[in-house]
Coordinates of C-alpha atoms in Angstrom, one line a residue:
Chain A
M1 CA -18.2 12.0 -2.1
K2 CA -17.5 13.8 -5.3
A3 CA -19.4 12.4 -8.3
F4 CA -17.6 9.7 -10.3
T5 CA -18.4 7.4 -13.1
Y6 CA -18.3 3.7 -12.4
Q7 CA -17.1 0.8 -14.6
R8 CA -16.2 -2.8 -14.1
A9 CA -12.9 -4.1 -15.5
D10 CA -13.0 -7.3 -17.5
S11 CA -9.2 -7.9 -17.5
A12 CA -6.2 -6.6 -15.5
A13 CA -4.7 -5.1 -18.6
H14 CA -8.0 -3.3 -19.3
A15 CA -8.0 -2.0 -15.7
A16 CA -4.4 -0.8 -16.2
A17 CA -5.3 1.0 -19.3
A18 CA -8.3 2.6 -17.7
A19 CA -6.3 3.6 -14.6
L20 CA -3.9 5.6 -16.8
K21 CA -6.6 8.2 -17.5
P22 CA -6.6 11.3 -15.3
G23 CA -8.9 11.1 -12.3
A24 CA -9.2 7.3 -12.6
K25 CA -8.8 5.1 -9.6
I26 CA -8.9 1.3 -9.1
I27 CA -11.3 0.0 -6.4
A28 CA -11.0 -3.4 -4.8
G29 CA -12.2 -3.9 -1.2
G30 CA -12.7 -0.1 -1.0
T31 CA -12.4 -0.1 2.8
N32 CA -9.7 2.6 2.8
L33 CA -10.5 4.3 -0.6
L34 CA -14.2 5.0 0.2
D35 CA -13.3 6.2 3.7
L36 CA -11.0 8.8 2.0
M37 CA -13.5 9.6 -0.7
K38 CA -16.2 10.5 1.9
L39 CA -13.7 13.0 3.4
H40 CA -12.7 14.4 0.0
V41 CA -9.1 13.3 0.6
E42 CA -9.5 11.1 -2.5
T43 CA -11.6 12.6 -5.3
P44 CA -11.5 10.2 -8.3
S45 CA -13.7 11.1 -11.3
N46 CA -13.8 7.5 -12.5
L47 CA -13.8 4.3 -10.4
I48 CA -12.6 1.1 -12.0
D49 CA -14.0 -1.9 -10.0
I50 CA -11.6 -4.9 -10.4
N51 CA -13.5 -7.2 -8.0
R52 CA -14.7 -9.5 -10.9
L53 CA -11.1 -10.3 -12.1
P54 CA -9.9 -13.8 -11.4
L55 CA -7.2 -12.7 -8.9
D56 CA -8.6 -14.4 -5.8
K57 CA -6.6 -17.6 -5.7
I58 CA -3.7 -18.8 -3.4
E59 CA -1.5 -21.1 -5.4
E60 CA 1.6 -23.2 -4.7
T61 CA 4.6 -22.0 -6.7
S62 CA 7.2 -24.3 -8.2
D63 CA 9.9 -23.1 -5.8
G64 CA 7.9 -24.2 -2.8
G65 CA 6.3 -20.8 -2.0
L66 CA 2.9 -19.3 -2.5
R67 CA 1.4 -16.9 -5.0
V68 CA -1.4 -14.9 -3.4
G69 CA -3.8 -13.2 -5.8
A70 CA -4.2 -9.4 -5.4
L71 CA -7.9 -9.9 -4.6
V72 CA -7.5 -12.6 -1.9
R73 CA -9.3 -11.1 1.1
N74 CA -7.3 -10.5 4.2
S75 CA -9.4 -12.9 6.2
D76 CA -9.0 -15.7 3.7
L77 CA -5.2 -15.2 3.5
A78 CA -5.0 -15.3 7.3
A79 CA -7.1 -18.4 7.5
D80 CA -5.4 -20.4 4.7
A81 CA -4.0 -23.6 6.1
R82 CA -0.7 -23.3 4.2
V83 CA -0.2 -19.7 5.4
R84 CA -0.9 -20.7 9.0
Q85 CA 1.5 -23.6 8.7
R86 CA 4.4 -22.0 6.8
Y87 CA 4.0 -18.2 7.2
G88 CA 2.6 -17.8 10.7
V89 CA 4.0 -14.3 10.9
L90 CA 1.8 -13.3 8.0
S91 CA -1.3 -14.9 9.3
R92 CA -0.8 -13.3 12.7
A93 CA 0.0 -9.9 11.2
L94 CA -3.2 -10.0 9.1
L95 CA -5.3 -11.0 12.2
A96 CA -3.7 -8.1 14.1
G97 CA -5.1 -5.6 11.6
A98 CA -8.5 -3.9 11.5
S99 CA -11.7 -5.8 12.4
A100 CA -13.2 -9.0 11.1
Q101 CA -15.7 -7.1 8.9
L102 CA -12.9 -5.1 7.3
R103 CA -10.7 -8.1 6.8
N104 CA -13.5 -9.9 5.0
K105 CA -13.5 -7.0 2.5
A106 CA -10.0 -5.7 2.3
T107 CA -7.7 -7.3 -0.3
T108 CA -4.0 -8.2 -0.5
G109 CA -3.2 -5.6 -3.1
G110 CA -5.3 -2.9 -1.5
N111 CA -3.7 -3.6 1.9
L112 CA -0.3 -2.9 0.3
L113 CA -1.5 0.4 -1.1
Q114 CA -3.5 1.7 1.8
R115 CA -2.7 5.3 2.8
T116 CA -1.3 6.6 6.0
R117 CA -3.7 7.3 9.0
C118 CA -1.9 10.6 9.8
Y119 CA -4.6 12.9 11.2
Y120 CA -3.5 15.8 9.0
F121 CA -3.5 13.7 5.8
Y122 CA -7.2 13.0 6.6
D123 CA -8.1 16.6 7.5
V124 CA -8.5 18.5 4.2
T125 CA -8.4 21.8 6.1
K126 CA -4.8 21.2 7.2
P127 CA -1.6 21.4 5.2
C128 CA -0.2 18.0 4.1
N129 CA 2.5 17.5 1.5
K130 CA 1.3 14.0 0.8
R131 CA -2.3 15.1 0.0
T132 CA -1.5 18.5 -1.5
P133 CA 2.2 18.7 -2.5
G134 CA 3.9 21.9 -1.4
S135 CA 1.3 22.8 1.2
G136 CA 3.5 21.9 4.2
C137 CA 3.4 19.3 7.0
A138 CA 1.1 20.0 9.9
A139 CA 2.3 17.0 11.8
L140 CA 5.8 18.3 12.3
A141 CA 4.7 20.8 15.0
G142 CA 1.3 19.3 15.6
F143 CA 0.1 16.2 17.4
N144 CA 2.6 13.6 16.2
R145 CA 2.2 10.7 18.7
I146 CA 1.6 8.1 16.0
H147 CA 4.2 9.4 13.6
A148 CA 7.5 8.2 12.2
I149 CA 10.9 8.0 14.0
L150 CA 12.8 6.5 11.1
G151 CA 13.2 7.6 7.5
A152 CA 11.1 10.7 7.9
S153 CA 11.8 14.0 6.1
E154 CA 11.0 17.6 6.8
H155 CA 8.2 17.2 4.2
C156 CA 6.4 14.2 5.8
I157 CA 6.6 12.2 9.1
A158 CA 3.7 9.9 8.4
T159 CA 3.8 6.1 9.0
H160 CA 2.6 3.3 6.8
P161 CA -0.4 1.6 8.6
S162 CA -0.2 -1.9 7.3
D163 CA 0.5 -5.0 9.5
M164 CA 0.4 -7.4 6.5
A165 CA 3.1 -5.5 4.7
V166 CA 5.4 -5.7 7.7
A167 CA 5.2 -9.5 7.7
M168 CA 5.7 -9.5 3.9
Q169 CA 8.8 -7.4 4.3
A170 CA 10.3 -9.9 6.7
L171 CA 9.3 -12.7 4.3
D172 CA 11.0 -11.1 1.3
A173 CA 7.7 -11.1 -0.6
R174 CA 7.6 -10.0 -4.2
V175 CA 4.9 -7.9 -5.8
E176 CA 3.7 -9.0 -9.2
T177 CA 2.2 -6.3 -11.5
V178 CA 0.8 -6.0 -15.0
N179 CA 0.6 -2.9 -17.3
R180 CA -1.9 -2.1 -20.0
A181 CA 0.2 -3.9 -22.6
G182 CA -0.2 -7.1 -20.5
E183 CA 3.5 -7.1 -19.5
T184 CA 4.2 -8.5 -16.1
K185 CA 6.9 -7.4 -13.6
V186 CA 8.0 -8.6 -10.2
I187 CA 9.1 -5.9 -7.6
P188 CA 10.8 -7.1 -4.5
I189 CA 8.9 -5.6 -1.5
A190 CA 12.1 -4.0 -0.3
E191 CA 12.0 -1.9 -3.4
F192 CA 8.2 -1.4 -3.5
Y193 CA 7.8 1.4 -1.0
R194 CA 9.5 4.8 -1.1
L195 CA 10.6 7.0 1.8
P196 CA 9.0 10.5 1.8
G197 CA 12.0 12.6 0.9
R198 CA 10.8 15.6 -1.0
T199 CA 7.9 13.8 -2.7
P200 CA 5.8 12.2 0.0
E201 CA 2.9 12.0 -2.5
I202 CA 4.7 9.3 -4.4
E203 CA 4.5 6.2 -2.1
T204 CA 5.5 3.3 -4.2
T205 CA 7.6 2.4 -7.2
L206 CA 4.5 1.4 -9.1
K207 CA 4.3 3.2 -12.5
P208 CA 1.1 5.0 -13.5
G209 CA -1.4 2.4 -14.8
E210 CA 0.6 -0.5 -13.2
I211 CA -1.8 -2.9 -11.4
I212 CA -0.8 -5.4 -8.7
T213 CA -1.9 -8.9 -9.7
A214 CA -0.3 -11.0 -6.9
V215 CA 2.1 -11.2 -4.1
K216 CA 4.6 -14.0 -4.2
L217 CA 6.0 -15.5 -1.0
P218 CA 9.3 -17.3 -1.3
P219 CA 9.7 -20.6 0.7
P220 CA 9.7 -19.7 4.4
P221 CA 13.2 -19.2 5.9
P222 CA 14.1 -21.5 8.8
G223 CA 13.2 -20.5 12.3
V224 CA 10.4 -19.4 14.5
Q225 CA 8.0 -16.6 13.3
V226 CA 6.4 -14.0 15.5
Y227 CA 4.4 -10.9 15.0
R228 CA 4.1 -8.6 18.0
K229 CA 1.9 -5.5 17.9
V230 CA 2.0 -2.8 20.5
R231 CA -1.0 -0.5 20.4
D232 CA -3.3 1.7 22.5
R233 CA -6.1 -0.9 22.6
A234 CA -5.9 -4.7 22.8
S235 CA -7.7 -5.0 19.5
Y236 CA -8.8 -3.0 16.4
A237 CA -6.1 -0.2 16.6
F238 CA -3.1 0.7 14.5
A239 CA 0.4 -0.2 15.7
L240 CA 2.4 2.2 17.7
V241 CA 5.2 -0.3 17.1
S242 CA 5.1 -3.7 15.6
V243 CA 7.7 -6.3 14.9
A244 CA 7.7 -9.2 12.4
A245 CA 10.6 -11.5 13.5
I246 CA 11.8 -14.7 12.0
V247 CA 14.6 -16.2 14.2
D248 CA 16.5 -19.4 13.8
S249 CA 18.3 -20.3 17.0
T250 CA 19.5 -23.3 18.9
R251 CA 20.8 -23.8 22.4
G252 CA 21.2 -20.1 23.2
R253 CA 22.8 -19.2 19.9
I254 CA 21.1 -17.3 17.0
R255 CA 21.9 -18.7 13.6
S256 CA 20.0 -16.1 11.5
A257 CA 17.3 -13.5 12.0
R258 CA 15.0 -11.3 10.0
L259 CA 13.3 -8.2 11.5
A260 CA 10.8 -5.8 10.1
F261 CA 9.0 -3.1 11.9
G262 CA 5.6 -1.3 11.6
G263 CA 4.6 2.0 13.0
L264 CA 8.1 3.5 12.7
A265 CA 8.4 4.8 9.2
L266 CA 6.5 5.6 6.0
K267 CA 7.3 2.0 4.9
P268 CA 7.5 -1.3 6.6
W269 CA 11.0 -1.0 8.0
R270 CA 13.4 -3.9 7.4
A271 CA 16.4 -3.8 9.8
A272 CA 19.3 -5.4 7.9
A273 CA 22.0 -4.1 10.1
A274 CA 20.3 -5.5 13.2
E275 CA 19.9 -8.8 11.5
Q276 CA 23.6 -8.9 10.9
R277 CA 24.4 -8.2 14.5
L278 CA 22.1 -11.1 15.5
T279 CA 23.6 -13.6 13.1
N280 CA 25.8 -16.1 14.9
A281 CA 25.5 -14.2 18.1
P282 CA 24.6 -15.5 21.6
A283 CA 21.0 -15.0 22.5
N284 CA 21.4 -12.6 25.4
A285 CA 20.5 -9.1 26.6
A286 CA 23.8 -7.6 25.2
T287 CA 23.1 -9.0 21.8
F288 CA 19.5 -7.8 21.8
N289 CA 20.6 -4.3 22.9
M290 CA 23.1 -4.2 20.1
A291 CA 20.4 -5.2 17.6
A292 CA 18.1 -2.5 19.0
D293 CA 20.9 0.1 18.6
A294 CA 21.2 -0.9 15.0
V295 CA 17.4 -0.6 14.4
L296 CA 17.3 2.8 16.0
E297 CA 20.4 4.3 14.4
G298 CA 19.3 7.7 13.2
A299 CA 16.0 7.5 15.0
R300 CA 14.5 10.9 15.8
G301 CA 11.3 11.8 17.7
F302 CA 9.2 14.8 17.0
G303 CA 7.9 15.4 20.6
D304 CA 4.7 13.4 21.1
N305 CA 6.3 10.3 19.5
D306 CA 9.6 10.3 21.4
F307 CA 8.3 7.3 23.4
K308 CA 8.5 5.1 20.3
I309 CA 12.3 5.0 20.6
P310 CA 12.4 3.2 24.0
L311 CA 9.2 1.3 23.1
T312 CA 10.9 -0.1 20.0
R313 CA 13.9 -1.2 22.0
R314 CA 11.8 -2.9 24.7
T315 CA 9.5 -4.6 22.2
L316 CA 12.4 -6.0 20.2
H317 CA 14.1 -7.1 23.4
S318 CA 11.0 -8.9 24.6
V319 CA 10.3 -10.6 21.2
L320 CA 13.9 -11.8 20.8
A321 CA 14.0 -13.1 24.4
E322 CA 10.8 -15.0 23.9
M323 CA 11.9 -16.5 20.5
T324 CA 15.2 -17.7 21.8
R325 CA 14.2 -19.0 25.2
T326 CA 15.6 -22.5 25.6
Chain B
M1 CA -46.4 19.7 7.9
E2 CA -47.1 20.7 11.5
H3 CA -43.7 22.3 11.7
V4 CA -44.3 24.7 8.8
M5 CA -47.6 25.9 10.3
D6 CA -45.9 26.4 13.6
E7 CA -43.2 28.5 12.0
H8 CA -45.7 30.8 10.5
E9 CA -47.3 31.2 13.9
S10 CA -44.0 32.0 15.6
N11 CA -43.3 34.8 13.0
A12 CA -46.2 36.7 14.5
E13 CA -44.5 36.5 17.9
P14 CA -41.7 39.1 18.0
N15 CA -39.2 39.0 20.8
T16 CA -40.0 42.3 22.4
R17 CA -37.5 42.0 25.3
G18 CA -34.5 41.7 23.0
T19 CA -32.7 39.2 25.2
V20 CA -30.9 36.2 24.2
E21 CA -33.1 33.2 24.9
V22 CA -34.1 30.0 23.3
T23 CA -37.3 31.1 21.6
R24 CA -40.1 28.9 20.3
R25 CA -38.9 29.9 16.9
T26 CA -35.3 28.6 17.3
V27 CA -36.6 25.4 18.6
I28 CA -39.0 25.1 15.7
E29 CA -36.3 26.0 13.2
T30 CA -34.1 23.2 14.6
G31 CA -37.1 20.9 14.1
T32 CA -37.5 22.2 10.5
T33 CA -33.8 21.5 9.8
A34 CA -34.2 18.0 11.1
L35 CA -37.3 17.6 8.8
L36 CA -35.3 18.8 5.8
L37 CA -32.4 16.5 6.6
T38 CA -34.7 13.5 6.4
T39 CA -36.1 14.6 3.0
L40 CA -32.8 15.4 1.2
P41 CA -32.7 14.3 -2.4
R42 CA -31.0 10.9 -2.6
A43 CA -28.2 12.3 -4.8
A44 CA -27.2 14.6 -2.0
L45 CA -27.4 11.7 0.4
A46 CA -25.0 9.7 -1.8
A47 CA -22.7 12.6 -1.9
G48 CA -22.5 12.7 1.9
P49 CA -22.5 15.5 4.4
A50 CA -20.1 17.6 2.3
A51 CA -22.5 17.6 -0.7
D52 CA -21.1 18.7 -4.0
S53 CA -22.7 21.1 -6.4
E54 CA -21.7 19.1 -9.5
P55 CA -24.5 17.1 -11.2
S56 CA -25.0 13.4 -10.3
P57 CA -23.2 11.0 -12.6
S58 CA -25.3 8.6 -14.7
P59 CA -27.2 6.1 -12.6
V60 CA -26.1 2.5 -12.6
G61 CA -28.4 -0.6 -12.4
V62 CA -27.9 -3.1 -9.7
E63 CA -29.6 -6.4 -8.8
L64 CA -29.5 -7.4 -5.2
Q65 CA -31.0 -10.4 -3.4
I66 CA -32.0 -9.0 0.0
N67 CA -33.3 -11.2 2.7
G68 CA -34.3 -13.7 0.0
H69 CA -36.1 -11.2 -2.2
P70 CA -34.8 -9.9 -5.5
H71 CA -34.5 -6.1 -5.9
S72 CA -33.7 -4.1 -9.0
L73 CA -32.3 -0.6 -8.2
T74 CA -31.0 2.3 -10.3
L75 CA -28.5 4.1 -8.2
D76 CA -26.1 7.0 -8.2
P77 CA -22.8 5.0 -8.1
R78 CA -21.9 6.9 -4.9
T79 CA -24.6 5.1 -3.0
T80 CA -23.2 2.9 -0.3
L81 CA -24.8 -0.4 0.4
L82 CA -26.0 1.0 3.7
D83 CA -27.7 3.9 2.0
A84 CA -29.2 1.6 -0.6
L85 CA -30.8 -0.5 2.2
R86 CA -31.9 2.4 4.4
E87 CA -32.9 5.1 1.9
H88 CA -34.0 3.2 -1.2
L89 CA -35.4 0.0 0.3
A90 CA -36.6 1.4 3.7
L91 CA -34.7 -1.4 5.5
T92 CA -33.6 0.9 8.4
G93 CA -32.6 -1.9 10.8
S94 CA -29.0 -1.6 9.7
K95 CA -27.7 1.6 11.4
K96 CA -25.4 4.4 10.3
G97 CA -23.1 5.1 13.3
C98 CA -19.8 6.5 12.2
D99 CA -20.2 5.9 8.4
H100 CA -16.4 5.1 8.3
G101 CA -16.2 1.5 9.2
Q102 CA -15.1 2.1 12.7
C103 CA -18.2 1.2 14.8
G104 CA -19.8 -1.8 13.1
A105 CA -23.5 -0.6 13.5
C106 CA -24.0 -1.1 9.7
T107 CA -22.8 -4.8 9.7
V108 CA -24.7 -7.0 7.2
L109 CA -24.0 -10.4 5.8
I110 CA -23.0 -10.7 2.1
D111 CA -23.2 -14.3 0.9
G112 CA -23.0 -15.2 4.6
R113 CA -19.9 -13.1 5.4
R114 CA -20.0 -10.0 7.6
I115 CA -18.9 -6.7 6.2
N116 CA -19.4 -3.0 7.0
S117 CA -22.1 -1.9 4.6
C118 CA -21.1 1.8 5.0
L119 CA -17.7 1.1 3.4
T120 CA -18.8 -0.5 0.2
L121 CA -20.8 0.7 -2.8
A122 CA -24.1 -1.0 -3.6
V123 CA -23.1 -1.3 -7.3
M124 CA -20.1 -3.4 -6.3
H125 CA -22.5 -6.1 -5.0
D126 CA -24.5 -6.7 -8.2
G127 CA -25.9 -10.2 -8.2
Q128 CA -25.0 -10.9 -4.5
S129 CA -27.2 -11.9 -1.5
V130 CA -27.5 -9.5 1.4
T131 CA -28.9 -10.5 4.8
T132 CA -29.8 -7.7 7.2
I133 CA -31.3 -7.8 10.6
E134 CA -34.8 -7.8 9.0
G135 CA -34.0 -11.1 7.3
L136 CA -33.0 -13.2 10.4
A137 CA -36.3 -14.1 12.0
L138 CA -38.5 -16.8 10.6
A139 CA -42.0 -15.3 10.7
E140 CA -42.7 -14.7 14.4
N141 CA -39.7 -16.8 15.5
L142 CA -36.6 -14.8 16.4
H143 CA -33.2 -16.0 15.2
P144 CA -31.5 -17.8 18.1
M145 CA -29.0 -15.0 18.3
Q146 CA -31.7 -12.4 18.5
A147 CA -33.5 -14.4 21.2
A148 CA -30.2 -14.7 23.2
F149 CA -29.6 -10.9 23.0
V150 CA -33.1 -10.4 24.4
E151 CA -32.6 -13.0 27.1
H152 CA -29.2 -11.7 28.2
D153 CA -30.0 -8.0 27.9
G154 CA -27.3 -7.6 25.3
F155 CA -28.1 -4.0 24.7
Q156 CA -29.3 -0.8 26.3
C157 CA -30.0 1.9 23.8
G158 CA -30.1 -0.7 21.0
Y159 CA -28.4 1.4 18.3
C160 CA -25.5 -1.0 17.8
T161 CA -27.6 -4.1 18.3
S162 CA -28.5 -5.0 14.7
G163 CA -24.9 -4.7 13.8
Q164 CA -23.8 -6.7 16.8
I165 CA -26.3 -9.5 16.0
C166 CA -25.4 -9.7 12.3
S167 CA -21.7 -9.6 13.2
A168 CA -22.1 -12.3 15.8
I169 CA -23.9 -14.6 13.3
G170 CA -21.1 -14.0 10.8
M171 CA -18.5 -14.6 13.5
L172 CA -20.0 -18.0 14.5
A173 CA -19.9 -19.1 10.9
E174 CA -16.2 -18.0 10.7
S175 CA -15.4 -19.9 13.8
R176 CA -17.2 -23.1 12.6
Q177 CA -15.1 -22.8 9.4
G178 CA -12.0 -22.9 11.6
M179 CA -10.9 -19.3 11.0
P180 CA -8.3 -18.2 13.6
S181 CA -8.2 -14.9 15.4
Y182 CA -5.3 -12.8 16.8
V183 CA -5.7 -14.4 20.2
T184 CA -5.7 -17.9 18.9
D185 CA -2.7 -19.5 20.6
D186 CA -1.7 -22.1 18.0
L187 CA -2.5 -21.0 14.4
T188 CA -1.6 -24.5 13.1
Q189 CA -4.6 -26.0 14.8
P190 CA -7.8 -26.1 12.6
A191 CA -10.3 -24.6 15.0
A192 CA -10.1 -22.5 18.1
E193 CA -12.4 -23.0 21.1
L194 CA -14.7 -20.0 21.3
T195 CA -13.7 -18.7 24.7
D196 CA -14.8 -15.3 26.0
V197 CA -11.4 -13.9 25.0
E198 CA -11.9 -15.3 21.5
I199 CA -15.5 -13.8 21.3
R200 CA -14.3 -10.4 22.5
E201 CA -11.4 -10.3 20.0
R202 CA -13.6 -11.5 17.1
M203 CA -16.3 -9.0 17.9
S204 CA -13.9 -6.0 18.3
G205 CA -15.3 -4.4 15.2
N206 CA -18.6 -3.7 16.9
I207 CA -18.6 -0.9 19.4
C208 CA -21.3 -0.6 22.1
R209 CA -21.3 2.9 23.7
C210 CA -23.7 1.6 26.4
A211 CA -20.9 -0.9 27.2
A212 CA -23.3 -3.9 27.2
Y213 CA -20.3 -6.1 26.4
P214 CA -20.6 -8.6 29.2
N215 CA -24.2 -9.4 28.2
I216 CA -23.3 -9.4 24.5
V217 CA -20.6 -11.9 25.2
A218 CA -23.0 -14.0 27.2
A219 CA -25.6 -14.0 24.4
I220 CA -23.1 -15.1 21.9
R221 CA -21.6 -17.7 24.2
Q222 CA -25.0 -19.2 24.7
T223 CA -25.9 -19.2 21.0
A224 CA -22.5 -20.8 20.1
R225 CA -23.1 -23.6 22.6
V226 CA -26.6 -24.3 21.4
S227 CA -25.8 -24.2 17.7
T228 CA -22.6 -26.2 17.6

């Protein structure tokens, strides 16, 4: 690790102000940041520890939803009785991620902001536009089995690694932030992540010095909730493809559906066009295939990851068939 | 110091044949390197394998309750909890495997919860209680989980074992609190029965390269039955 100075924040606004200084970085759970610091991928000169801030509560909101503090640990969020009852897709997605030890440490805000696990992003001897803008993308012609098939650009084909954020995308979560002036803002998760385009180093719409304080979950939509993760091992591995699905159906007919995908793009991928094709449609193979066509419109493989295109189709088909079985 | 004397001796033994061979000197040099690695200054240790030339930042004070005993440390802020335990307090039971949170050999309990001590800074735990493998036995009496690992041969080389045992103890506590896992069928039910499938999923953060998994599961299964 490069040397850094360490300080504890006594308020979110104080942390936001401190984070504005060059070289400063917020640390919460640290399970991703310290990993990256050991490899010199991240080299902050000042670490601001926010673990003492009172952001570790899960509260009911007046609209019937939940407000999840940014420091709520992944394991606590997954185990919360209200989350298990009302947001099963979120609980299951959290439990699908990492290991129990990591979930005990990793936070809600940190999970949203974790960095890609692209091998070349992690290897400081290789070009990577995300790590070193303008240096090139080694994954384009390299080993790209785990890489994106949707929303990629010639500058970056990395994927977002989070399971939690995929479920939150399907739940229309909103990210609450504060800046150094103490002003709060709410960002719909659909607008939170950016696609790589020409600036893969800018991953979210957070402004410099803006701190995540909570994630708000609106009341759950009607229907069954499922999180299906397809990966190389049965446990403790990142998704090749994952699906967060919320489907309301009765007697072989789908009333409404929400679909979000992990492992396919640099952000959790919400599939609005596919959701439309499922709305008021019969729950059969033809409908599921039309939905998969809509998800995969514009999909492109880069060689090693070509398999993700049929895998996505099959995974979606399987999930929808299971959820609408009468 | 034996190594240093040996090296002087080897200097007096030139390789007259000029062939490539593993000489006593190369063997001894390897030994000397290993010796140096164990005596690296702690700042270099905190910096990690790719040590940086820049000076160490100002040290930070941290109070830790470790296995029931208070400790006051002054640390380079880069010091991970694992390095604080091993290098500053000589508690070498917690092992450094991957140093990246992937293997679980460094698992300890903080206020009763299992975490990877390699992926957290010691200064972030000021005022907290840490339990390591050294803190589990009561005098000569092994913790039931330790005894079960011995009884069931839950290890071969033993390197992952302290992490496995600490993790298993944390896991049983989680299970008793009703925490679900990815393989729990019905998330709306308060507690899942600790089947072998549940044990394996819940222990997936601890890798055993000797693959003693069936025996590890047996040890945990037995301890779970006895203690619930």
